[in-house]
């Protein structure tokens, strides 16, 4: 088996993840749900194809605090590990803060920009969606779409 392209772990090291392929895309999210889940004022996430992402231990189970959103956290330390959104099929999103290669995963866009904290200013020139950005994010992954 080939070495993983991307690796990561929770804060305590009890939960780990790896991906066999590069991220599909990387994006900032300004929504209050992602801020609360990660504890960051402006979290960024990398999307992976579900079949390429592996969580360990394999007993990790997602929870749904919001309908249509499944999130995985470490059962020991509570670190956020991954999230799946029904409106973004074929994508599992991982917070950059848990990834060992975070410095190489550069965001390409902003989602929920209308919910950005008013005191946080990031003028990076990237495309911004006022809402979820689902059309843009899904189109980025489907070049024929």
Coordinates of N, CA and C in Angstrom, one line a residue:
X1 N 0.8 -1.2 0.0 CA 0.0 0.0 0.0 C 0.9 1.2 0.0
X2 N 0.5 2.2 -0.8 CA 1.3 3.5 -0.9 C 1.1 4.3 0.3
X3 N 2.1 5.2 0.6 CA 2.0 6.1 1.7 C 0.9 7.0 1.5
X4 N 0.2 7.5 2.5 CA -0.9 8.4 2.3 C -0.4 9.8 1.8
X5 N -1.2 10.5 1.1 CA -0.9 11.8 0.6 C -1.0 12.8 1.7
X6 N -2.0 12.7 2.5 CA -2.3 13.6 3.6 C -2.6 12.8 4.9
X7 N -2.1 13.3 6.0 CA -2.3 12.7 7.3 C -2.7 13.7 8.3
X8 N -3.3 13.2 9.4 CA -3.6 14.2 10.5 C -4.0 13.4 11.7
X9 N -4.3 14.2 12.8 CA -4.6 13.6 14.1 C -5.3 14.6 14.9
X10 N -6.0 14.1 15.9 CA -6.7 14.9 16.9 C -5.6 15.5 17.9
X11 N -6.0 16.3 18.8 CA -5.1 16.9 19.8 C -4.4 15.9 20.6
X12 N -5.1 14.9 21.1 CA -4.5 13.9 22.0 C -3.8 12.7 21.3
X13 N -4.1 12.6 20.0 CA -3.5 11.5 19.2 C -4.3 10.2 19.2
X14 N -5.4 10.1 19.9 CA -6.2 8.9 19.9 C -6.9 8.6 18.6
X15 N -7.2 9.7 17.8 CA -7.9 9.5 16.6 C -7.0 10.1 15.5
X16 N -6.9 9.4 14.3 CA -6.1 9.8 13.2 C -6.8 9.7 11.9
X17 N -6.3 10.3 10.9 CA -6.9 10.3 9.6 C -5.8 10.3 8.6
X18 N -6.1 9.7 7.4 CA -5.2 9.8 6.3 C -6.0 9.8 5.0
X19 N -5.4 10.3 4.0 CA -6.1 10.3 2.6 C -5.1 9.8 1.6
X20 N -5.7 8.9 0.7 CA -4.9 8.3 -0.3 C -4.7 9.2 -1.6
X21 N -5.4 10.3 -1.6 CA -5.4 11.2 -2.7 C -5.4 12.6 -2.2
X22 N -5.0 13.5 -3.1 CA -4.9 14.9 -2.7 C -6.3 15.5 -2.5
X23 N -6.4 16.6 -1.8 CA -7.7 17.3 -1.5 C -8.3 17.7 -2.8
X24 N -9.6 17.6 -2.9 CA -10.4 18.1 -4.1 C -10.4 19.6 -4.2
X25 N -10.6 20.2 -3.1 CA -10.5 21.7 -3.0 C -10.3 22.1 -1.5
X26 N -10.0 23.3 -1.3 CA -9.8 23.9 0.1 C -10.6 25.2 0.1
X27 N -11.3 25.4 1.2 CA -12.1 26.6 1.3 C -12.2 27.1 2.8
X28 N -12.3 28.4 2.9 CA -12.7 29.0 4.2 C -14.1 28.9 4.4
X29 N -14.6 28.8 5.7 CA -16.0 28.8 6.0 C -16.2 29.8 7.1
X30 N -17.2 30.7 6.9 CA -17.4 31.7 7.9 C -18.7 31.5 8.7
X31 N -19.4 30.3 8.5 CA -20.7 30.1 9.2 C -20.5 29.9 10.7
X32 N -21.5 30.2 11.4 CA -21.4 30.1 12.9 C -21.3 28.7 13.3
X33 N -21.9 27.7 12.6 CA -21.8 26.3 13.0 C -20.3 25.8 12.9
X34 N -19.6 26.1 11.8 CA -18.2 25.7 11.7 C -17.3 26.4 12.7
X35 N -17.6 27.7 12.9 CA -16.9 28.4 13.9 C -17.0 27.8 15.3
X36 N -18.2 27.5 15.6 CA -18.5 26.9 17.0 C -17.9 25.5 17.1
X37 N -18.0 24.7 16.0 CA -17.5 23.3 16.0 C -16.0 23.3 16.1
X38 N -15.3 24.2 15.4 CA -13.8 24.2 15.4 C -13.2 25.1 16.5
X39 N -14.0 26.0 17.0 CA -13.5 27.0 17.9 C -12.6 28.1 17.3
X40 N -12.6 28.2 16.0 CA -11.8 29.2 15.2 C -12.7 30.3 14.7
X41 N -12.3 31.5 14.7 CA -13.1 32.6 14.2 C -13.3 32.5 12.7
X42 N -12.4 31.8 12.0 CA -12.5 31.6 10.5 C -11.8 30.3 10.1
X43 N -12.5 29.2 10.3 CA -11.9 27.9 9.9 C -11.8 27.7 8.4
X44 N -10.8 26.9 8.1 CA -10.6 26.5 6.7 C -10.7 24.9 6.7
X45 N -11.1 24.4 5.6 CA -11.3 23.0 5.4 C -10.8 22.5 4.1
X46 N -10.4 21.2 4.0 CA -10.0 20.6 2.8 C -11.0 19.5 2.5
X47 N -11.5 19.4 1.3 CA -12.5 18.4 0.9 C -11.7 17.2 0.3
X48 N -12.2 16.0 0.6 CA -11.6 14.8 0.1 C -12.8 13.9 -0.4
X49 N -12.5 13.1 -1.4 CA -13.4 12.1 -1.8 C -13.6 11.1 -0.7
X50 N -14.8 10.7 -0.3 CA -15.0 9.8 0.8 C -14.2 8.5 0.7
X51 N -14.1 7.9 -0.5 CA -13.4 6.7 -0.6 C -11.9 6.8 -0.4
X52 N -11.3 8.0 -0.4 CA -9.9 8.2 -0.2 C -9.5 8.6 1.3
X53 N -10.5 8.9 2.1 CA -10.3 9.4 3.4 C -10.5 8.3 4.4
X54 N -9.6 8.1 5.3 CA -9.7 7.0 6.3 C -9.5 7.6 7.7
X55 N -10.5 7.2 8.6 CA -10.5 7.7 10.0 C -10.1 6.5 10.8
X56 N -9.3 6.7 11.9 CA -9.0 5.6 12.8 C -9.1 6.1 14.2
X57 N -9.6 5.4 15.1 CA -10.0 4.0 14.9 C -11.3 3.9 14.1
X58 N -11.5 2.7 13.5 CA -12.7 2.6 12.6 C -14.0 2.6 13.4
X59 N -14.0 2.7 14.7 CA -15.2 2.7 15.5 C -15.7 4.1 15.6
X60 N -15.0 5.1 15.0 CA -15.5 6.5 15.1 C -16.9 6.6 14.4
X61 N -17.8 7.3 15.0 CA -19.2 7.5 14.4 C -19.5 8.9 14.4
X62 N -20.2 9.4 13.3 CA -20.6 10.8 13.3 C -21.8 11.1 14.1
X63 N -21.9 12.4 14.4 CA -23.1 12.9 15.1 C -23.8 13.9 14.2
X64 N -25.1 14.1 14.3 CA -25.8 15.1 13.6 C -26.5 16.1 14.5
X65 N -25.9 17.2 14.8 CA -26.5 18.3 15.5 C -27.4 19.1 14.6
X66 N -27.1 19.1 13.4 CA -27.9 19.8 12.3 C -28.3 18.8 11.3
X67 N -29.6 18.8 10.9 CA -30.0 17.9 9.9 C -29.2 18.0 8.6
X68 N -28.8 16.9 8.0 CA -28.0 16.9 6.8 C -26.5 17.1 6.9
X69 N -26.1 17.3 8.2 CA -24.6 17.5 8.4 C -24.1 16.5 9.4
X70 N -23.2 15.6 9.0 CA -22.6 14.6 9.9 C -21.2 15.1 10.2
X71 N -20.9 15.0 11.5 CA -19.6 15.4 11.9 C -18.9 14.4 12.8
X72 N -17.6 14.2 12.6 CA -16.8 13.2 13.4 C -15.9 14.0 14.3
X73 N -15.8 13.6 15.6 CA -14.9 14.2 16.5 C -14.2 13.1 17.3
X74 N -13.1 13.4 17.8 CA -12.4 12.4 18.7 C -13.2 12.2 19.9
X75 N -13.5 10.9 20.3 CA -14.3 10.7 21.5 C -13.5 10.9 22.8
X76 N -12.2 11.0 22.7 CA -11.3 11.3 23.9 C -11.1 12.8 24.1
X77 N -10.7 13.5 23.1 CA -10.4 15.0 23.4 C -11.4 15.9 22.8
X78 N -12.3 15.4 21.9 CA -13.3 16.2 21.3 C -12.9 17.0 20.0
X79 N -11.6 16.8 19.6 CA -11.2 17.5 18.4 C -12.1 17.3 17.2
X80 N -12.4 18.3 16.4 CA -13.1 18.1 15.1 C -12.2 17.3 14.1
X81 N -12.8 16.3 13.5 CA -12.0 15.5 12.5 C -12.5 15.6 11.1
X82 N -13.8 15.6 10.9 CA -14.3 15.6 9.5 C -15.8 15.9 9.6
X83 N -16.3 16.3 8.4 CA -17.7 16.6 8.3 C -18.2 16.3 6.9
X84 N -19.5 15.9 6.8 CA -20.1 15.6 5.5 C -21.4 16.4 5.5
X85 N -21.6 17.0 4.3 CA -22.8 17.9 4.1 C -23.7 17.3 3.0
X86 N -24.9 17.0 3.2 CA -25.8 16.4 2.2 C -25.8 17.2 0.9
X87 N -25.6 18.5 1.0 CA -25.7 19.4 -0.2 C -24.3 19.4 -1.0
X88 N -23.3 18.7 -0.4 CA -22.0 18.6 -1.1 C -21.7 17.1 -1.3
X89 N -22.4 16.4 -2.1 CA -22.2 15.0 -2.3 C -20.8 14.7 -2.8
X90 N -20.2 13.5 -2.3 CA -18.9 13.1 -2.8 C -17.8 13.9 -2.2
X91 N -18.0 14.5 -1.0 CA -17.0 15.3 -0.4 C -17.1 15.1 1.1
X92 N -15.9 14.9 1.8 CA -15.8 14.9 3.2 C -14.8 16.0 3.5
X93 N -15.2 16.9 4.4 CA -14.4 18.1 4.7 C -13.7 17.9 6.0
X94 N -12.4 18.3 6.0 CA -11.5 18.1 7.2 C -10.9 19.5 7.6
X95 N -11.1 19.8 8.9 CA -10.5 21.1 9.3 C -8.9 21.1 9.1
X96 N -8.4 22.2 8.5 CA -7.0 22.2 8.2 C -6.1 22.1 9.5
X97 N -6.7 22.5 10.6 CA -5.9 22.5 11.8 C -5.5 21.1 12.3
X98 N -6.2 20.1 11.9 CA -5.8 18.7 12.3 C -4.9 18.0 11.3
X99 N -4.6 18.7 10.2 CA -3.8 18.0 9.1 C -2.3 18.4 9.2
X100 N -1.5 17.4 9.0 CA 0.0 17.5 9.1 C 0.5 18.4 8.0
X101 N -0.2 18.4 6.9 CA 0.2 19.1 5.7 C -0.5 20.4 5.5
X102 N -1.0 21.0 6.5 CA -1.9 22.2 6.4 C -1.2 23.3 5.6
X103 N 0.1 23.5 5.8 CA 0.8 24.6 5.1 C 0.7 24.4 3.6
X104 N 0.5 23.3 3.1 CA 0.4 23.1 1.6 C -1.0 23.1 1.1
X105 N -2.0 23.2 1.9 CA -3.4 23.2 1.5 C -3.9 24.7 1.6
X106 N -3.9 25.3 0.5 CA -4.2 26.8 0.4 C -5.7 26.9 0.0
X107 N -6.4 27.7 0.8 CA -7.8 27.9 0.4 C -8.0 28.6 -1.0
X108 N -9.0 28.2 -1.7 CA -9.3 28.7 -3.0 C -10.6 29.6 -3.0
X109 N -11.3 29.6 -1.9 CA -12.6 30.4 -1.9 C -13.1 30.6 -0.4
X110 N -14.1 31.4 -0.3 CA -14.8 31.6 1.0 C -16.2 31.2 0.8
X111 N -16.8 30.5 1.8 CA -18.2 30.2 1.9 C -18.8 30.9 3.1
X112 N -20.1 31.2 3.0 CA -20.8 31.9 4.1 C -20.1 33.3 4.4
X113 N -19.6 34.0 3.4 CA -18.9 35.2 3.7 C -19.8 36.3 4.3
X114 N -21.1 36.2 4.1 CA -22.0 37.1 4.8 C -22.1 37.0 6.3
X115 N -21.6 35.8 6.8 CA -21.6 35.6 8.2 C -20.2 35.8 8.9
X116 N -19.3 36.4 8.1 CA -18.0 36.6 8.6 C -18.0 37.6 9.8
X117 N -17.2 37.4 10.8 CA -17.1 38.3 11.9 C -16.7 39.6 11.4
X118 N -17.4 40.7 11.9 CA -17.1 42.0 11.4 C -15.7 42.6 11.6
X119 N -15.0 42.0 12.6 CA -13.7 42.5 13.0 C -12.6 41.7 12.3
X120 N -13.0 40.7 11.5 CA -12.0 39.9 10.9 C -11.9 40.2 9.4
X121 N -10.8 40.7 8.9 CA -10.6 41.1 7.6 C -9.5 40.3 6.9
X122 N -9.9 39.6 5.9 CA -8.9 38.8 5.1 C -9.2 39.2 3.6
X123 N -8.3 40.1 3.1 CA -8.5 40.6 1.8 C -7.5 39.8 0.9
X124 N -7.9 38.6 0.5 CA -7.1 37.7 -0.3 C -7.5 37.6 -1.7
X125 N -8.6 38.3 -2.1 CA -9.0 38.3 -3.5 C -9.7 37.0 -4.0
X126 N -9.9 36.1 -3.1 CA -10.6 34.8 -3.4 C -12.1 35.0 -3.7
X127 N -12.7 34.1 -4.5 CA -14.1 34.2 -4.7 C -14.9 34.0 -3.4
X128 N -16.0 34.7 -3.2 CA -16.7 34.7 -1.9 C -18.2 34.4 -2.3
X129 N -18.8 33.5 -1.5 CA -20.2 33.2 -1.6 C -20.8 33.6 -0.3
X130 N -22.0 34.4 -0.5 CA -22.7 34.8 0.7 C -23.2 33.7 1.5
X131 N -23.6 32.6 0.8 CA -24.2 31.4 1.5 C -23.2 30.3 1.5
X132 N -23.7 29.1 1.3 CA -22.9 27.9 1.4 C -21.9 27.7 0.3
X133 N -22.1 28.3 -0.8 CA -21.2 28.2 -1.9 C -21.4 26.8 -2.6
X134 N -22.5 26.1 -2.3 CA -22.7 24.8 -2.9 C -22.6 24.7 -4.4
X135 N -23.1 25.7 -5.1 CA -23.0 25.6 -6.6 C -21.6 25.7 -7.0
X136 N -20.8 26.6 -6.5 CA -19.4 26.8 -6.8 C -18.6 25.6 -6.4
X137 N -18.8 25.1 -5.2 CA -18.0 24.0 -4.7 C -18.3 22.7 -5.4
X138 N -19.5 22.5 -5.8 CA -19.9 21.3 -6.5 C -19.4 21.4 -8.0
X139 N -19.4 22.6 -8.5 CA -18.9 22.8 -9.9 C -17.4 22.6 -10.0
X140 N -16.7 23.1 -8.9 CA -15.2 22.9 -8.9 C -14.8 21.4 -9.0
X141 N -15.7 20.5 -8.5 CA -15.4 19.1 -8.5 C -16.0 18.4 -9.7
X142 N -16.8 19.1 -10.5 CA -17.4 18.5 -11.7 C -17.1 19.3 -12.9
X143 N -15.9 19.1 -13.6 CA -15.5 20.0 -14.7 C -16.5 19.9 -15.9
X144 N -17.3 18.8 -16.0 CA -18.3 18.7 -17.1 C -19.6 19.4 -16.7
X145 N -19.8 19.8 -15.4 CA -21.0 20.3 -14.9 C -21.2 21.7 -15.2

